[in-house]
């Protein structure tokens, strides 16, 4: 946080934020003056992210997103450190398989849904009970364009993200009027998580986008920051597609 940035008085919990999209969102929230709790599986990577973001404004809670004990511990630690949790960003996700769903191991499919969908519901339940039920707030779920189109070779991931879009609708309906719930559906963002989709062919991959480049974590950070602000105070239950214009291409959607 720069000397010019005032404390917003708001607190966010961002899951899966030691790098990539989650880190980009945490960075945007810290920059506007929020205090932020971030989670991640790797304790060392998490510590490094906290130092980079600013240990005076950020805490890290290591654990696996699908672990209910971790979900509870993350919210408890946020409340203990900051006294509130206004915003939740469900970003933690996994995509451990690349191939046709006709040959997909069902155990892997369950793992994908457990991490990408059930964990998001768990974090939402914990945040609701701890703060948002009585005080309001906002939730942003990170989905994917894979949720709204066929997704060759990452079908299980796409299915889980489609479920997350519907989870957004269910929560938005149930938690209104105090809590707004929206989701963001990014196209390919330049992160380690998405490397397989562009590594060794980035120029070719970027050429498919009308805006001429792949997305960056800060692109999603800006969108999330907007949805977690009073400027979006009359928006709930929506999925914001952030795709560099890729769906403008004939036949993509």
Short mmCIF file of C-alpha atoms in Angstrom, two decimals:
data_model
loop_
_atom_site.label_atom_id
_atom_site.label_comp_id
_atom_site.label_asym_id
_atom_site.label_seq_id
_atom_site.Cartn_x
_atom_site.Cartn_y
_atom_site.Cartn_z
CA UNK A 1 0.00 0.00 0.00
CA UNK A 2 1.43 3.36 -0.96
CA UNK A 3 1.60 6.32 1.39
CA UNK A 4 -1.25 7.94 -0.57
CA UNK A 5 -3.60 4.96 -0.19
CA UNK A 6 -6.03 5.23 2.69
CA UNK A 7 -7.27 2.27 4.65
CA UNK A 8 -10.68 1.37 3.20
CA UNK A 9 -11.78 -0.28 6.42
CA UNK A 10 -12.79 -3.36 4.39
CA UNK A 11 -11.39 -6.88 4.55
CA UNK A 12 -11.26 -9.57 1.87
CA UNK A 13 -10.47 -13.28 1.88
CA UNK A 14 -9.05 -14.51 -1.43
CA UNK A 15 -8.51 -18.24 -1.91
CA UNK A 16 -5.74 -19.67 -4.04
CA UNK A 17 -3.87 -16.37 -4.06
CA UNK A 18 -0.18 -17.18 -3.71
CA UNK A 19 0.19 -16.57 -7.45
CA UNK A 20 -1.72 -16.09 -10.69
CA UNK A 21 -5.26 -14.73 -10.79
CA UNK A 22 -5.73 -14.88 -7.04
CA UNK A 23 -2.57 -12.89 -6.45
CA UNK A 24 -3.65 -10.32 -9.06
CA UNK A 25 -6.96 -9.87 -7.26
CA UNK A 26 -5.32 -9.57 -3.85
CA UNK A 27 -2.91 -7.00 -5.27
CA UNK A 28 -5.78 -4.87 -6.62
CA UNK A 29 -7.60 -4.98 -3.29
CA UNK A 30 -4.51 -4.09 -1.27
CA UNK A 31 -3.81 -1.20 -3.66
CA UNK A 32 -7.19 0.36 -2.91
CA UNK A 33 -6.69 0.06 0.84
CA UNK A 34 -8.32 -3.24 1.80
CA UNK A 35 -6.75 -5.64 4.22
CA UNK A 36 -6.56 -9.11 2.72
CA UNK A 37 -6.23 -12.72 3.85
CA UNK A 38 -4.94 -15.11 1.20
CA UNK A 39 -4.87 -18.89 1.10
CA UNK A 40 -2.76 -21.40 -0.79
CA UNK A 41 -1.48 -24.95 -0.57
CA UNK A 42 2.24 -24.14 -0.52
CA UNK A 43 3.28 -22.45 2.71
CA UNK A 44 6.54 -21.05 1.33
CA UNK A 45 4.87 -19.59 -1.78
CA UNK A 46 2.20 -18.11 0.47
CA UNK A 47 4.78 -16.46 2.74
CA UNK A 48 6.50 -14.96 -0.29
CA UNK A 49 3.20 -13.60 -1.61
CA UNK A 50 2.41 -12.02 1.77
CA UNK A 51 5.79 -10.29 1.81
CA UNK A 52 5.32 -9.00 -1.74
CA UNK A 53 1.81 -7.74 -1.05
CA UNK A 54 2.76 -6.21 2.29
CA UNK A 55 2.83 -8.09 5.58
CA UNK A 56 1.33 -5.05 7.30
CA UNK A 57 -1.85 -5.46 5.23
CA UNK A 58 -1.96 -9.16 4.36
CA UNK A 59 -1.98 -12.51 6.15
CA UNK A 60 -1.64 -16.00 4.69
CA UNK A 61 -3.37 -19.21 5.74
CA UNK A 62 -1.95 -22.40 4.23
CA UNK A 63 -4.16 -25.37 3.47
CA UNK A 64 -6.14 -27.27 0.87
CA UNK A 65 -9.27 -25.53 -0.37
CA UNK A 66 -11.47 -28.63 -0.22
CA UNK A 67 -10.58 -29.27 3.45
CA UNK A 68 -13.50 -28.10 5.58
CA UNK A 69 -11.21 -27.57 8.57
CA UNK A 70 -9.06 -25.26 6.45
CA UNK A 71 -12.11 -23.32 5.28
CA UNK A 72 -13.15 -22.71 8.88
CA UNK A 73 -9.59 -21.92 9.97
CA UNK A 74 -9.10 -19.40 7.14
CA UNK A 75 -12.24 -17.46 8.07
CA UNK A 76 -11.41 -17.66 11.78
CA UNK A 77 -7.88 -16.36 11.14
CA UNK A 78 -9.24 -13.50 9.04
CA UNK A 79 -11.68 -12.52 11.77
CA UNK A 80 -8.99 -12.80 14.44
CA UNK A 81 -6.53 -10.64 12.50
CA UNK A 82 -8.89 -8.03 11.05
CA UNK A 83 -12.19 -8.31 12.92
CA UNK A 84 -14.35 -8.68 9.83
CA UNK A 85 -14.57 -10.31 6.38
CA UNK A 86 -16.56 -8.18 3.97
CA UNK A 87 -15.51 -9.84 0.75
CA UNK A 88 -14.85 -13.40 -0.37
CA UNK A 89 -13.15 -14.34 -3.62
CA UNK A 90 -13.38 -18.04 -4.48
CA UNK A 91 -10.43 -18.48 -6.80
CA UNK A 92 -8.85 -21.76 -5.67
CA UNK A 93 -9.19 -24.40 -8.35
CA UNK A 94 -7.65 -27.44 -9.95
CA UNK A 95 -7.48 -29.04 -13.38
CA UNK A 96 -5.40 -32.23 -12.97
CA UNK A 97 -6.39 -33.92 -16.22
CA UNK A 98 -6.14 -33.11 -19.94
CA UNK A 99 -8.11 -35.37 -22.22
CA UNK A 100 -11.58 -36.46 -23.41
CA UNK A 101 -14.27 -36.84 -20.74
CA UNK A 102 -15.40 -40.08 -22.38
CA UNK A 103 -12.28 -41.64 -20.87
CA UNK A 104 -12.18 -39.60 -17.66
CA UNK A 105 -11.58 -41.37 -14.36
CA UNK A 106 -14.62 -40.61 -12.23
CA UNK A 107 -12.46 -40.21 -9.15
CA UNK A 108 -10.63 -37.37 -10.87
CA UNK A 109 -13.96 -35.79 -11.82
CA UNK A 110 -15.02 -35.90 -8.17
CA UNK A 111 -11.74 -34.28 -7.11
CA UNK A 112 -12.25 -31.45 -9.62
CA UNK A 113 -15.77 -30.75 -8.36
CA UNK A 114 -14.71 -31.02 -4.72
CA UNK A 115 -11.96 -28.43 -5.16
CA UNK A 116 -13.60 -26.10 -7.67
CA UNK A 117 -17.23 -26.07 -6.51
CA UNK A 118 -17.84 -27.62 -3.11
CA UNK A 119 -14.95 -25.68 -1.57
CA UNK A 120 -16.42 -22.41 -2.89
CA UNK A 121 -19.73 -23.24 -1.22
CA UNK A 122 -17.91 -24.12 1.99
CA UNK A 123 -16.02 -20.83 2.08
CA UNK A 124 -19.25 -18.94 1.33
CA UNK A 125 -21.03 -20.70 4.21
CA UNK A 126 -18.19 -19.90 6.62
CA UNK A 127 -17.97 -16.25 5.57
CA UNK A 128 -21.75 -15.87 5.80
CA UNK A 129 -21.85 -17.25 9.34
CA UNK A 130 -18.83 -15.30 10.56
CA UNK A 131 -19.70 -11.83 9.23
CA UNK A 132 -21.80 -11.35 6.13
CA UNK A 133 -25.13 -12.58 7.50
CA UNK A 134 -25.29 -9.71 9.97
CA UNK A 135 -23.15 -7.13 8.18
CA UNK A 136 -23.45 -7.69 4.42
CA UNK A 137 -20.70 -7.85 1.84
CA UNK A 138 -19.96 -9.35 -1.55
CA UNK A 139 -18.66 -12.57 -3.08
CA UNK A 140 -16.89 -13.09 -6.39
CA UNK A 141 -16.48 -16.60 -7.80
CA UNK A 142 -13.81 -17.14 -10.44
CA UNK A 143 -15.36 -19.28 -13.15
CA UNK A 144 -14.07 -19.58 -16.75
CA UNK A 145 -15.18 -19.22 -20.33
CA UNK A 146 -14.98 -23.03 -20.23
CA UNK A 147 -18.24 -22.81 -18.28
CA UNK A 148 -20.17 -21.35 -21.18
CA UNK A 149 -18.80 -23.23 -24.19
CA UNK A 150 -17.51 -26.65 -25.10
CA UNK A 151 -14.00 -27.10 -23.71
CA UNK A 152 -12.09 -29.83 -25.55
CA UNK A 153 -9.68 -31.78 -23.33
CA UNK A 154 -10.61 -29.82 -20.17
CA UNK A 155 -14.22 -30.95 -20.00
CA UNK A 156 -14.25 -31.77 -16.29
CA UNK A 157 -12.87 -28.33 -15.52
CA UNK A 158 -15.52 -26.72 -17.75
CA UNK A 159 -18.29 -28.73 -16.09
CA UNK A 160 -17.13 -27.64 -12.66
CA UNK A 161 -16.96 -24.00 -13.69
CA UNK A 162 -20.48 -24.22 -15.13
CA UNK A 163 -21.56 -25.48 -11.72
CA UNK A 164 -19.80 -22.50 -10.15
CA UNK A 165 -21.78 -20.12 -12.36
CA UNK A 166 -24.98 -21.76 -11.12
CA UNK A 167 -23.71 -21.66 -7.54
CA UNK A 168 -23.32 -17.91 -8.06
CA UNK A 169 -26.98 -17.65 -9.04
CA UNK A 170 -28.14 -19.72 -6.08
CA UNK A 171 -26.09 -17.73 -3.57
CA UNK A 172 -27.07 -14.40 -5.12
CA UNK A 173 -30.74 -15.28 -4.72
CA UNK A 174 -30.41 -16.68 -1.21
CA UNK A 175 -28.05 -14.12 0.32
CA UNK A 176 -29.77 -10.98 -1.03
CA UNK A 177 -30.22 -8.21 -0.16
CA UNK A 178 -27.24 -8.00 2.15
CA UNK A 179 -24.68 -9.90 0.11
CA UNK A 180 -24.11 -9.54 -3.62
CA UNK A 181 -22.68 -12.55 -5.45
CA UNK A 182 -21.19 -12.45 -8.95
CA UNK A 183 -18.71 -14.46 -10.98
CA UNK A 184 -16.00 -13.73 -13.50
CA UNK A 185 -15.37 -15.96 -16.52
CA UNK A 186 -11.85 -15.37 -17.84
CA UNK A 187 -10.44 -16.69 -21.09
CA UNK A 188 -6.76 -17.73 -21.11
CA UNK A 189 -4.78 -15.77 -18.54
CA UNK A 190 -0.98 -15.90 -18.51
CA UNK A 191 -0.45 -17.92 -15.36
CA UNK A 192 1.38 -21.10 -14.43
CA UNK A 193 -2.02 -22.78 -14.05
CA UNK A 194 -2.86 -22.16 -17.72
CA UNK A 195 0.60 -22.71 -19.22
CA UNK A 196 -0.42 -25.83 -21.10
CA UNK A 197 -2.84 -23.72 -23.15
CA UNK A 198 -0.21 -21.34 -24.54
CA UNK A 199 3.33 -22.45 -23.69
CA UNK A 200 5.55 -22.55 -26.77
CA UNK A 201 2.81 -20.99 -28.92
CA UNK A 202 1.89 -17.78 -27.14
CA UNK A 203 2.01 -15.60 -30.26
CA UNK A 204 -0.29 -17.99 -32.09
CA UNK A 205 -2.65 -18.23 -29.11
CA UNK A 206 -2.76 -14.45 -28.69
CA UNK A 207 -3.53 -13.95 -32.39
CA UNK A 208 -6.91 -15.61 -31.86
CA UNK A 209 -7.99 -12.74 -29.59
CA UNK A 210 -9.39 -9.55 -31.15
CA UNK A 211 -7.52 -7.53 -28.51
CA UNK A 212 -4.30 -9.17 -29.66
CA UNK A 213 -3.00 -10.60 -26.40
CA UNK A 214 -3.65 -13.12 -23.68
CA UNK A 215 -5.11 -11.94 -20.41
CA UNK A 216 -3.01 -10.97 -17.41
CA UNK A 217 -3.82 -11.48 -13.71
CA UNK A 218 -4.31 -7.73 -13.32
CA UNK A 219 -7.11 -7.87 -15.92
CA UNK A 220 -9.08 -10.11 -13.58
CA UNK A 221 -7.91 -8.11 -10.56
CA UNK A 222 -9.53 -4.98 -12.00
CA UNK A 223 -12.79 -6.79 -12.73
CA UNK A 224 -12.93 -8.31 -9.26
CA UNK A 225 -12.11 -4.99 -7.60
CA UNK A 226 -15.08 -3.44 -9.42
CA UNK A 227 -17.47 -6.22 -8.40
CA UNK A 228 -16.27 -5.86 -4.79
CA UNK A 229 -17.03 -2.14 -4.66
CA UNK A 230 -19.98 0.19 -4.23
CA UNK A 231 -19.73 1.02 -7.94
CA UNK A 232 -21.33 -2.36 -8.62
CA UNK A 233 -23.91 -1.98 -5.86
CA UNK A 234 -26.86 -2.91 -8.12
CA UNK A 235 -25.22 -5.94 -9.72
CA UNK A 236 -25.76 -9.46 -8.40
CA UNK A 237 -26.13 -12.93 -9.88
CA UNK A 238 -24.15 -12.01 -12.98
CA UNK A 239 -21.20 -13.59 -14.75
CA UNK A 240 -18.79 -11.09 -16.23
CA UNK A 241 -16.95 -12.54 -19.23
CA UNK A 242 -13.39 -11.18 -19.46
CA UNK A 243 -12.12 -12.75 -22.64
CA UNK A 244 -10.18 -10.29 -24.79
CA UNK A 245 -13.02 -10.49 -27.30
CA UNK A 246 -12.51 -14.18 -28.14
CA UNK A 247 -16.26 -14.85 -28.28
CA UNK A 248 -16.52 -12.30 -31.08
CA UNK A 249 -14.87 -14.85 -33.32
CA UNK A 250 -17.37 -16.74 -35.49
CA UNK A 251 -18.07 -20.22 -34.20
CA UNK A 252 -16.37 -19.76 -30.83
CA UNK A 253 -19.59 -19.59 -28.85
#
